[in-house]
Tab-separated table of C-alpha atoms and ligand atoms in Angstrom:
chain	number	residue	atom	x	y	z
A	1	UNK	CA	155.115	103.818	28.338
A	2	UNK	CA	153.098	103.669	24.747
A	3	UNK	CA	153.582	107.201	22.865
A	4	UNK	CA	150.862	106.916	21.130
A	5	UNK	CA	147.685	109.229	20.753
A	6	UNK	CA	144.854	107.224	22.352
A	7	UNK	CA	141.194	107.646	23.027
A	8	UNK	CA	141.635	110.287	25.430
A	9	UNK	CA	143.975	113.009	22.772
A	10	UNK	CA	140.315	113.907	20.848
A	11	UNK	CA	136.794	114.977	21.016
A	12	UNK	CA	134.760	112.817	19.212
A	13	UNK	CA	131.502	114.458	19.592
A	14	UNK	CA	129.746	114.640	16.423
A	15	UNK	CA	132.982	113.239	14.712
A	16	UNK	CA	133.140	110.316	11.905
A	17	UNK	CA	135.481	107.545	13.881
A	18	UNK	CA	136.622	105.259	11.673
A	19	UNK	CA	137.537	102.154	14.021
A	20	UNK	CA	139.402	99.477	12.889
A	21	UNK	CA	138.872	96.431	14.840
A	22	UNK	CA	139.455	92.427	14.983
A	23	UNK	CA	136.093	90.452	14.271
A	24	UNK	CA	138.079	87.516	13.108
A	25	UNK	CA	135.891	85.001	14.799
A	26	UNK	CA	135.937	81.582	14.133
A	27	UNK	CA	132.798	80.487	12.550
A	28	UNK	CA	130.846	77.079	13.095
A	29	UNK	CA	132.256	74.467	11.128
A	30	UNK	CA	128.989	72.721	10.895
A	31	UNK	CA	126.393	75.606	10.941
A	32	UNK	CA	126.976	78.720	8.416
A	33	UNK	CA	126.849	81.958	9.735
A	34	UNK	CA	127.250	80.669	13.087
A	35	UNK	CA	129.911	82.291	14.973
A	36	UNK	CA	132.021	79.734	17.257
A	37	UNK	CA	133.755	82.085	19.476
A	38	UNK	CA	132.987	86.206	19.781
A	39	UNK	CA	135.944	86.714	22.530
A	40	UNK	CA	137.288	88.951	19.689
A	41	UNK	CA	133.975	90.842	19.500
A	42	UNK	CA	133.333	91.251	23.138
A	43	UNK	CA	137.244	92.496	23.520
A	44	UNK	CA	136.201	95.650	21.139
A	45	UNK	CA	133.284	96.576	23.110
A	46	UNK	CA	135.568	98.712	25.850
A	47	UNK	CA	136.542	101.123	22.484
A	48	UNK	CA	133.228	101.289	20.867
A	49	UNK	CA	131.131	101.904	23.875
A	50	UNK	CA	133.634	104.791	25.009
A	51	UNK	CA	132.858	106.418	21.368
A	52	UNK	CA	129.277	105.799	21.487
A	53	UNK	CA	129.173	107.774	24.775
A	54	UNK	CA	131.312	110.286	23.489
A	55	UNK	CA	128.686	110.734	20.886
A	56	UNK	CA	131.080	109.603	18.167
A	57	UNK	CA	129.750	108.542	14.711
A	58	UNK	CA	131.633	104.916	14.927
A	59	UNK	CA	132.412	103.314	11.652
A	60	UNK	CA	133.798	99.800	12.617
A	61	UNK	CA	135.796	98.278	9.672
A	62	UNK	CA	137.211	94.688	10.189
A	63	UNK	CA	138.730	91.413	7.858
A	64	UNK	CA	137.394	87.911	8.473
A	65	UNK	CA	139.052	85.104	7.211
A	66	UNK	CA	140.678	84.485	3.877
A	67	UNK	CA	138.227	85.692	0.958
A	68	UNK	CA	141.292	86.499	-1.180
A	69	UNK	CA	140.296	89.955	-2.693
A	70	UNK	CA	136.551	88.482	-3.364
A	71	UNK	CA	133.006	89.188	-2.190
A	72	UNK	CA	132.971	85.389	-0.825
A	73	UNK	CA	129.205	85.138	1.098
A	74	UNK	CA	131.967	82.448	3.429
A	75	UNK	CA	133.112	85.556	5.180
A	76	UNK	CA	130.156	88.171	5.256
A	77	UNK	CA	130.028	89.927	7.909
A	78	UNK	CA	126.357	89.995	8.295
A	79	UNK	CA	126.920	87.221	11.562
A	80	UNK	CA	129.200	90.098	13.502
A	81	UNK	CA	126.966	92.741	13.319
A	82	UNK	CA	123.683	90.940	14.638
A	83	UNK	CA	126.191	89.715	17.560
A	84	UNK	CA	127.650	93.208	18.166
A	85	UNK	CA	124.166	94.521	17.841
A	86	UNK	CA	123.008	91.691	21.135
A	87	UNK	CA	126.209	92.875	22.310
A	88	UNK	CA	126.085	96.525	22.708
A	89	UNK	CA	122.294	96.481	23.183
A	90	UNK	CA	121.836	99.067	20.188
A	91	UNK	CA	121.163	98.411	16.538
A	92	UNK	CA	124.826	98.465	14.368
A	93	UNK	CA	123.991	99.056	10.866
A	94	UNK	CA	125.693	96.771	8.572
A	95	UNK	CA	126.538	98.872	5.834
A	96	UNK	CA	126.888	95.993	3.277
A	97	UNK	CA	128.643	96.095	-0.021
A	98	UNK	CA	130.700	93.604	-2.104
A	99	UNK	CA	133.269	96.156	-2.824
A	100	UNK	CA	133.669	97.403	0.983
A	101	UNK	CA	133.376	101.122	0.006
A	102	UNK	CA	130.465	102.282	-2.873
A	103	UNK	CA	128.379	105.283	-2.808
A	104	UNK	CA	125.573	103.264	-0.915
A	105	UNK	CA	128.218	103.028	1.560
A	106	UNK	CA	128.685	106.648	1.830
A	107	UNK	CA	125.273	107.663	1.781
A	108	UNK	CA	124.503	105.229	4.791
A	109	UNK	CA	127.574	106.940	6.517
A	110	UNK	CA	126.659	110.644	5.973
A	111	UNK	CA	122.796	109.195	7.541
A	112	UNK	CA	125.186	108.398	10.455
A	113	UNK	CA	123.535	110.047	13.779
A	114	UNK	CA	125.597	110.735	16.908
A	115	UNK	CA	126.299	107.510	18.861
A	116	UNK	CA	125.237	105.485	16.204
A	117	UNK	CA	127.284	102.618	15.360
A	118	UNK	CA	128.236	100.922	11.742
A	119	UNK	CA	129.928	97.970	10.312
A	120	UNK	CA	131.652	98.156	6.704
A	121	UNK	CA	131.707	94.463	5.033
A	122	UNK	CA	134.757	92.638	5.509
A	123	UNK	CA	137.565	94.882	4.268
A	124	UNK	CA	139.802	91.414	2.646
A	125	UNK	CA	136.657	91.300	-0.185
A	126	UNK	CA	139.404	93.991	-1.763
A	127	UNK	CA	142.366	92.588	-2.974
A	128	UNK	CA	144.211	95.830	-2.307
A	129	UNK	CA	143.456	95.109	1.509
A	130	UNK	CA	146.782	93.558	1.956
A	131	UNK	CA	148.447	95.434	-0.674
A	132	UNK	CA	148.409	98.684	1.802
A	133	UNK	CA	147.010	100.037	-1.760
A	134	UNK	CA	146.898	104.052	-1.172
A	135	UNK	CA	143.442	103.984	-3.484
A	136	UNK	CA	141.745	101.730	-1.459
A	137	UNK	CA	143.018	103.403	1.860
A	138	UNK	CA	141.463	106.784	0.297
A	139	UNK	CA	138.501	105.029	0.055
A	140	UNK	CA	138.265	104.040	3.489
A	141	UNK	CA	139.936	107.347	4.861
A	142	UNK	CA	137.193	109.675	3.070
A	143	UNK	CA	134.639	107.867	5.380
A	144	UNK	CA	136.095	109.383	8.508
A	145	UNK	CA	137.172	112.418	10.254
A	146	UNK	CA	139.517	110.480	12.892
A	147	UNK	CA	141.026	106.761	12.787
A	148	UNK	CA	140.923	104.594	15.678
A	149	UNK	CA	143.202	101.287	15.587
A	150	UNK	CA	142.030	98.636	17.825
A	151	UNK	CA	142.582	95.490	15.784
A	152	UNK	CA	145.171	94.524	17.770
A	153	UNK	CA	145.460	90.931	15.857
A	154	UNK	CA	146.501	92.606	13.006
A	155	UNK	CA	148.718	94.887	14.010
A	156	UNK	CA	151.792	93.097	12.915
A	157	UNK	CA	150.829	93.735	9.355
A	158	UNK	CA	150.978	96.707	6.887
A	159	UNK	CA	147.498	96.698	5.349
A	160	UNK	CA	144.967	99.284	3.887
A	161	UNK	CA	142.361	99.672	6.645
A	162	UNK	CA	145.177	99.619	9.561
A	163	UNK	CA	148.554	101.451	8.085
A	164	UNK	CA	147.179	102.743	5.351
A	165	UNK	CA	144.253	104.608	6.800
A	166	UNK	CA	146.235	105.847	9.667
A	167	UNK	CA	148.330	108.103	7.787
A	168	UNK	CA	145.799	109.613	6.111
A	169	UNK	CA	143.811	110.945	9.030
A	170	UNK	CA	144.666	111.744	12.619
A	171	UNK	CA	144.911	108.737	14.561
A	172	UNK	CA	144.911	107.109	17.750
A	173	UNK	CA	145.214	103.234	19.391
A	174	UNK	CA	142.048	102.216	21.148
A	175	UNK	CA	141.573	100.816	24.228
A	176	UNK	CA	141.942	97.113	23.470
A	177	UNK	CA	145.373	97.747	21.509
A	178	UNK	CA	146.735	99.970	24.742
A	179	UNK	CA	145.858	97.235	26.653
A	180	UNK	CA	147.665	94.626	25.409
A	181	UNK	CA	150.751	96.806	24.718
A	182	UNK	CA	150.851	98.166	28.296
A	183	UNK	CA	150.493	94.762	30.203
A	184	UNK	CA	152.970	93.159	27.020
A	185	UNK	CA	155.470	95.514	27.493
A	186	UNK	CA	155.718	95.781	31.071
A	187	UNK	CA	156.483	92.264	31.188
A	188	UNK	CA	159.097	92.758	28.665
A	189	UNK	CA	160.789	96.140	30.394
A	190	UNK	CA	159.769	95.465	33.797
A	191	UNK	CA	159.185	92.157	35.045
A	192	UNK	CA	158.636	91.325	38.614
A	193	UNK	CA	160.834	88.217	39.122
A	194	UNK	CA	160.841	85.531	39.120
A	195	UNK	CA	159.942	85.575	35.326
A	196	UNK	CA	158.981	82.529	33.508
A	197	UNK	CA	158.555	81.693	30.775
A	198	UNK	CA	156.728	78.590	28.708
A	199	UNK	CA	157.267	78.163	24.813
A	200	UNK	CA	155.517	75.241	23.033
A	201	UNK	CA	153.666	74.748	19.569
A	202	UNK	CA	154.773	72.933	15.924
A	203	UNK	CA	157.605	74.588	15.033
A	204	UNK	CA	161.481	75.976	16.407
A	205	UNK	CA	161.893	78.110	13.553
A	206	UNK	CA	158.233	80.228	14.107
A	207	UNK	CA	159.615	81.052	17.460
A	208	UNK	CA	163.422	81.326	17.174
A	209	UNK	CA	163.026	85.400	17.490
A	210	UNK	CA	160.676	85.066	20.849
A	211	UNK	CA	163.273	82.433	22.646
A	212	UNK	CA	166.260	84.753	21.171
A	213	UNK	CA	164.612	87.957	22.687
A	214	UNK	CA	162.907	86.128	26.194
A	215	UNK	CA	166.627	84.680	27.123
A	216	UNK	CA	167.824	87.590	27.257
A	217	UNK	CA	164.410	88.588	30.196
A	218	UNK	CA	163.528	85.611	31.596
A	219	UNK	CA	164.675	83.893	34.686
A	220	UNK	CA	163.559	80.354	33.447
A	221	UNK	CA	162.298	78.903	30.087
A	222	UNK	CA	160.466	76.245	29.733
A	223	UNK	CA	160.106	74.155	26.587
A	224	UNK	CA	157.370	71.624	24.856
A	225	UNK	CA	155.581	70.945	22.031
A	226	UNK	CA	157.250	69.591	19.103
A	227	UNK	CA	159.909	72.017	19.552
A	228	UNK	CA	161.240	70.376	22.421
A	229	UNK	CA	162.276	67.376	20.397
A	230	UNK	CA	164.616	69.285	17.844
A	231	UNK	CA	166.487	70.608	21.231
A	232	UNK	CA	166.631	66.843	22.625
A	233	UNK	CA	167.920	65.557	19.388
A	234	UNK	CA	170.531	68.430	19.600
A	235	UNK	CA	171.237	66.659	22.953
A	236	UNK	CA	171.633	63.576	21.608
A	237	UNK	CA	168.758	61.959	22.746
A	238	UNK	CA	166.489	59.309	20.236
A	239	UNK	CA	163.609	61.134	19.317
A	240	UNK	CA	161.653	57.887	17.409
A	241	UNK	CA	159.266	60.093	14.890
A	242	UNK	CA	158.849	62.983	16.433
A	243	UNK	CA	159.064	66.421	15.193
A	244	UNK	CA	162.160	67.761	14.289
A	245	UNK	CA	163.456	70.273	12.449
A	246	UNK	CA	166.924	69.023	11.356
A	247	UNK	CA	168.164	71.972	9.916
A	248	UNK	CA	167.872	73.711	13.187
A	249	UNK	CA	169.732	71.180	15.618
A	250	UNK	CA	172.880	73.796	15.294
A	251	UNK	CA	170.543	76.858	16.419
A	252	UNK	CA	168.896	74.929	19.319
A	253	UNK	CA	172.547	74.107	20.976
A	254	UNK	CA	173.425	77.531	20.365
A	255	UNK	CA	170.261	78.653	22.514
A	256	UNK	CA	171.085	76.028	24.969
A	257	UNK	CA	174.288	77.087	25.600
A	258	UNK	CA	173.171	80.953	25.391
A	259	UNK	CA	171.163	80.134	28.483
A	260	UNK	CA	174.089	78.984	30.302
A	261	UNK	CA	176.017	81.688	28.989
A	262	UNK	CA	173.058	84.127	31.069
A	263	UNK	CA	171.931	81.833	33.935
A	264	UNK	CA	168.819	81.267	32.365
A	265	UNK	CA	167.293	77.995	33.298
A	266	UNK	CA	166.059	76.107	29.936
A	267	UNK	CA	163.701	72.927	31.262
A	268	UNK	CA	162.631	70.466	28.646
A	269	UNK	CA	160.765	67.526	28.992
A	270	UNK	CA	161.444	64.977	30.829
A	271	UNK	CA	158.699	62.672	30.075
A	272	UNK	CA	156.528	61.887	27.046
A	273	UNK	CA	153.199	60.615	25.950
A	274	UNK	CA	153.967	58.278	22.616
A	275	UNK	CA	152.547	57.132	20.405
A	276	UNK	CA	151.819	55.541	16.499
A	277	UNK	CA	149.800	58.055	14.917
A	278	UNK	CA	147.893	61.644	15.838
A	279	UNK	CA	144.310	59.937	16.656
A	280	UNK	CA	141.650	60.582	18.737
A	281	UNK	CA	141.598	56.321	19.373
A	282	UNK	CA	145.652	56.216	19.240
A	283	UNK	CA	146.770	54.012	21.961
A	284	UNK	CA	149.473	56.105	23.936
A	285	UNK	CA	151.787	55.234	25.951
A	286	UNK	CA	153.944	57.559	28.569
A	287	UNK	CA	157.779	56.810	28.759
A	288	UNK	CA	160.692	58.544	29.981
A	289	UNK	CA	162.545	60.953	27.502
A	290	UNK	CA	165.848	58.292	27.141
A	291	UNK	CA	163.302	55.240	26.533
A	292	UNK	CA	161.288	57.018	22.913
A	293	UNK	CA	161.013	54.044	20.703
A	294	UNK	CA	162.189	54.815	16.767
A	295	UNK	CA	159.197	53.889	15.567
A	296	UNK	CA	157.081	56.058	17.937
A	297	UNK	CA	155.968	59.846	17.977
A	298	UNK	CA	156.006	62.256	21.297
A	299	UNK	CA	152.914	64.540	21.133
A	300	UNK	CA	152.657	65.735	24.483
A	301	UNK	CA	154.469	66.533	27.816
A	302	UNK	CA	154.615	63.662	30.259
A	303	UNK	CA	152.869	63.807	33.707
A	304	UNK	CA	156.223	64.071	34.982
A	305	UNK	CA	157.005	67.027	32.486
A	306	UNK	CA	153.827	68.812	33.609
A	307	UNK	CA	154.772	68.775	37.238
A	308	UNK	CA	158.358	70.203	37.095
A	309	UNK	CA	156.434	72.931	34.788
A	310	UNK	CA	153.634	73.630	37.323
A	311	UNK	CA	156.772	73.497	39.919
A	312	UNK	CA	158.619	76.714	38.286
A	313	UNK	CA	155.292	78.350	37.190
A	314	UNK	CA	153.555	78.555	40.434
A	315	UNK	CA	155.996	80.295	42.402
A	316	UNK	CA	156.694	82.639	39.384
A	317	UNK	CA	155.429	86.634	39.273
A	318	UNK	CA	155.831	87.047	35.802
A	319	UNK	CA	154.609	84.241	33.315
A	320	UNK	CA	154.164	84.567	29.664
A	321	UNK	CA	153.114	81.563	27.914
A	322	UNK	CA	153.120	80.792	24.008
A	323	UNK	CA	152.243	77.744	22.212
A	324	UNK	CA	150.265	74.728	23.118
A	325	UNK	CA	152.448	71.541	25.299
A	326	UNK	CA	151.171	68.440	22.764
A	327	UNK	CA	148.427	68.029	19.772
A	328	UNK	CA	146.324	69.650	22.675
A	329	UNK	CA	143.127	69.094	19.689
A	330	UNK	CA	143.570	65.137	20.147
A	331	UNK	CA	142.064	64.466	23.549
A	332	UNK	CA	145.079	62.043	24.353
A	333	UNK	CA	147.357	64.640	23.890
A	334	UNK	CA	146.015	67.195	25.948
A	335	UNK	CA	146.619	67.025	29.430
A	336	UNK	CA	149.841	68.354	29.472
A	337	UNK	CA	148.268	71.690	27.643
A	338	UNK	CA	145.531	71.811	30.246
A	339	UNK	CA	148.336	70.992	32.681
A	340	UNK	CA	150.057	74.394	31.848
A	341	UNK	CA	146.693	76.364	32.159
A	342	UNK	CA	146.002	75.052	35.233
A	343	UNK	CA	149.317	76.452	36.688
A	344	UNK	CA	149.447	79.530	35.179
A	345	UNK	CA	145.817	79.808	36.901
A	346	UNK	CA	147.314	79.339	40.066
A	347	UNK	CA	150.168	81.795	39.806
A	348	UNK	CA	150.119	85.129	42.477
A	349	UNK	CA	151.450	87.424	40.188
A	350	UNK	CA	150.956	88.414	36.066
A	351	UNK	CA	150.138	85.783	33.820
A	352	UNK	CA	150.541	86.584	29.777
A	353	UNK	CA	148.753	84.386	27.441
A	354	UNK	CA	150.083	84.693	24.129
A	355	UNK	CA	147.351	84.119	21.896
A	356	UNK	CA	146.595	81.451	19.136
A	357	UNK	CA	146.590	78.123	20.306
A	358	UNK	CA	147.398	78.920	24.186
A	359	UNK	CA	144.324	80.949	24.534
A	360	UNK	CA	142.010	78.314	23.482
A	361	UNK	CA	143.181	76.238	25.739
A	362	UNK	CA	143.240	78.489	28.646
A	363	UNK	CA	139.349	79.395	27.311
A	364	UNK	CA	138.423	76.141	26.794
A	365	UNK	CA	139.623	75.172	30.125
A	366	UNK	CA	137.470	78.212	31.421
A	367	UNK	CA	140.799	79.661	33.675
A	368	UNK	CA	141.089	83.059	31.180
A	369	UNK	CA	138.918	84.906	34.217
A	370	UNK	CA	141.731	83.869	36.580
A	371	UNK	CA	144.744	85.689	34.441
A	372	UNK	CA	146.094	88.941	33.802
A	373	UNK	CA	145.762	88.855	30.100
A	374	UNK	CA	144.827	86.765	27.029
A	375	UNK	CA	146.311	88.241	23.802
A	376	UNK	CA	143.747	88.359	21.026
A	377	UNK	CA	145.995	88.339	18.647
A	378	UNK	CA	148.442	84.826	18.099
A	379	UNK	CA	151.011	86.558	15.643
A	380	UNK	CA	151.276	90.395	16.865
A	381	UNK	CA	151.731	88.943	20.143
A	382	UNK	CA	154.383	86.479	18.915
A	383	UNK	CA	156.171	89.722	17.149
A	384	UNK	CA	155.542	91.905	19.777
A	385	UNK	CA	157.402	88.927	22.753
A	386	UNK	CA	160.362	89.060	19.655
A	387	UNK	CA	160.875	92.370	20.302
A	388	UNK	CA	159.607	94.039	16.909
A	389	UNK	CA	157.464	97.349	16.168
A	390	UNK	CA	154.494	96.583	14.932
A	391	UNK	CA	153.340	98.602	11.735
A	392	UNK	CA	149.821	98.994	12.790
A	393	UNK	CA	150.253	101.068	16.033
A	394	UNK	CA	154.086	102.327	14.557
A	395	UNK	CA	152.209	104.454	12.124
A	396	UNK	CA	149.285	106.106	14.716
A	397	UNK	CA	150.229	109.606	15.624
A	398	UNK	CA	153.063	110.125	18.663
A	399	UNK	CA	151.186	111.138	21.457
B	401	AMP	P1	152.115	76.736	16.728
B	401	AMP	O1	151.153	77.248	15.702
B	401	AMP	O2	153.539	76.749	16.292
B	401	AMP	O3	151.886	77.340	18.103
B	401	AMP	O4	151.817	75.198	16.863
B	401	AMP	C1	150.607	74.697	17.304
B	401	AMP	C2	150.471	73.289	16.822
B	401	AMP	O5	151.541	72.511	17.312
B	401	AMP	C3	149.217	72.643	17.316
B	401	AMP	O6	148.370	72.439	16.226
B	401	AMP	C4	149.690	71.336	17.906
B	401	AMP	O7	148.924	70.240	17.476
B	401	AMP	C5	151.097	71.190	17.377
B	401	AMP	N1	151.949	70.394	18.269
B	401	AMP	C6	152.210	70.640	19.564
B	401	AMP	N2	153.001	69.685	20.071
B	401	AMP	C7	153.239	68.790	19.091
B	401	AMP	C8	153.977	67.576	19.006
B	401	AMP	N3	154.613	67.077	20.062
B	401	AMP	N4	154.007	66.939	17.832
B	401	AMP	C9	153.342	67.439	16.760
B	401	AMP	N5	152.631	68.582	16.780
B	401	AMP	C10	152.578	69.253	17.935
């Protein structure tokens, strides 16, 4: 389906791979350096072991965080190389350098041995990162012989070490990227039915393109969050202080009635948990969706809610979910989040995980063993559900 170059479409053998990949962890809030979650690292491995068998001479090259164009110690990548270096049981050497690329840079690569592996600092301490700036992308590109994109995260932007690189050296998609493009996209082209799908989060407007382009695939949609609440005020209903986005009532009727219009069934809550403020101490309440008090807000799916949902997810084939059901960070808002894991879980067929928010949940809940696939990347995979190329594997070489 992808026709793209991948792994397979060169030797490597004694070749200068320059790899971009995703190593943006989330550090320890408390502890410096610490790194909170590697799922990001340990996805890359698949690529990077392939190379170092091939007897590739990997260059890994990867942003972390905002540093906005400076050599902030915040986001050194010193952490992900020790990890990757436990990870892959071999030493990576962490070719460090404020500037990303500087002749100790190039000296360390040219020392380069076949199989070794190397990590560049983190590629946003240039503010021409996100520029795509060509200079910058010559700087990476002279590195390497071939480029390797992998970072699937960031593959819904145009920057120098993904699009920029790429069309300055042969090029291919790695494992990790292929992955989540095949499994994506056959969802999208192909989807054993029925197909459901769950959308959920802050905001209608982030995800007007994804319901636009799922109603048109799906079987069933299934709505919470605070985005529910801007569809049940479009209904009429009292919403008290919840969410809503006012100037998108109009849109969310028009999506309501372009599911009739298909046969698409659009579920939204039912049920609601209430109450004053966002707090882990709030006192809640759970009420039916016709009895929200004005003076209250709804910050997660009822129990009621979270049944109905489990109802049309479990005897789904295809699920792909996106955005959390509540303030799923606030332990009283939760449940209905975990709820949703829990089903998709339980589903005999393929269950998506869109990234973000819905894949810590799923993590944290420890079901991401028991699905098909966790995105690793919250916005490409939002881009990719809407439908759009994304510039990052749009500009590796046609297969
Ligand atoms: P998004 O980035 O659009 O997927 O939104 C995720 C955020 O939506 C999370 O931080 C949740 O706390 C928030 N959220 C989910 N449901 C609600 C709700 N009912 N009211 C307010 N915020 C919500």
């Amino acid at each position: 389906m992808l026709n793209k170059k991948t792994l397979k479409d060169f030797d490597f053998k004694g070749k200068k791979t320059l790899v971009r990949v995703d190593f943006n962890v989330p550090m320890s809030k408390e502890e410096e350096g610490k790194i909170a979650d590697d799922v990001r690292i340990r996805a890359a491995l698949p690529t990077i072991e392939y190379l170092v068998n091939q007897g590739a001479k990997v260059i890994l090259m990867s942003h972390m965080g905002r540093p906005k164009g400076e050599a902030n110690p915040k986001f050194n990548l010193a952490p992900i190389a020790q990890r990757l270096s436990e990870l892959l049981g071999k030493e990576v050497k962490f070719l460090d350098s404020p500037v990303v690329v500087d002749d100790g840079v190039r000296s360390g690569v040219e020392a380069l041995q076949d199989g070794d592996v190397a990590l560049l600092q983190n590629t946003r301490y240039r503010k021409e990162e996100e520029k795509n700036d060509p200079e910058f992308s010559k700087e990476l590109a002279a590195l390497g012989e071939i480029y390797v994109n992998d970072a699937f995260g960031t593959s819904h932007r145009a920057h120098a070490s993904n699009v920029g690189v790429s069309t300055l050296l042969p090029s291919a998609v790695g494992y990790l990227v292929q992955k989540e493009l095949d499994v994506m996209g056959k969802a999208l082209a192909d989807p054993e039915r029925p197909f459901v799908s769950i959308l959920g989060g802050a905001k209608v407007s982030d995800k007007i393109g994804v319901i636009q382009n799922l109603l048109e695939k799906v079987d069933t949609i299934l709505v919470g969050g605070g985005m529910a609440y801007t569809f049940l005020k479009a209904q009429g209903k009292e919403i008290g202080r919840s969410l809503l986005e006012e100037d998108k009532i109009e849109l969310a009727t028009e999506l309501m009635k372009r599911a009739e219009e298909k046969g698409v069934k659009l579920l939204l809550p039912v049920d609601a948990v209430i109450a004053d403020e966002i707090a882990a101490d709030a006192v809640t309440e759970i009420v039916d969706i016709d009895s929200i008090p004005a003076e209250k807000q709804a910050l997660d799916i009822g129990p009621k809610t979270a049944e109905i949902f489990t109802e049309a997810i479990v005897g789904a084939k295809t699920v792909v979910w996106n955005g959390p059901m509540g303030v799923f960070e606030v332990k009283p808002f939760s449940q209905g989040t975990f709820a949703i894991a829990e089903a998709l879980a339980k589903v005999d067929g393929v269950t998506i995980v869109g990234g973000g928010d819905s894949a810590l949940a799923v993590e944290i809940a420890g079901y991401s063993d028991k699905l098909t696939h966790v995105s690793t990347g919250g916005g490409a995979s939002l881009e990719f559900l809407e439908g759009k190329v994304l510039p990052g594997v749009d500009a590796i070489e046609n297969a």
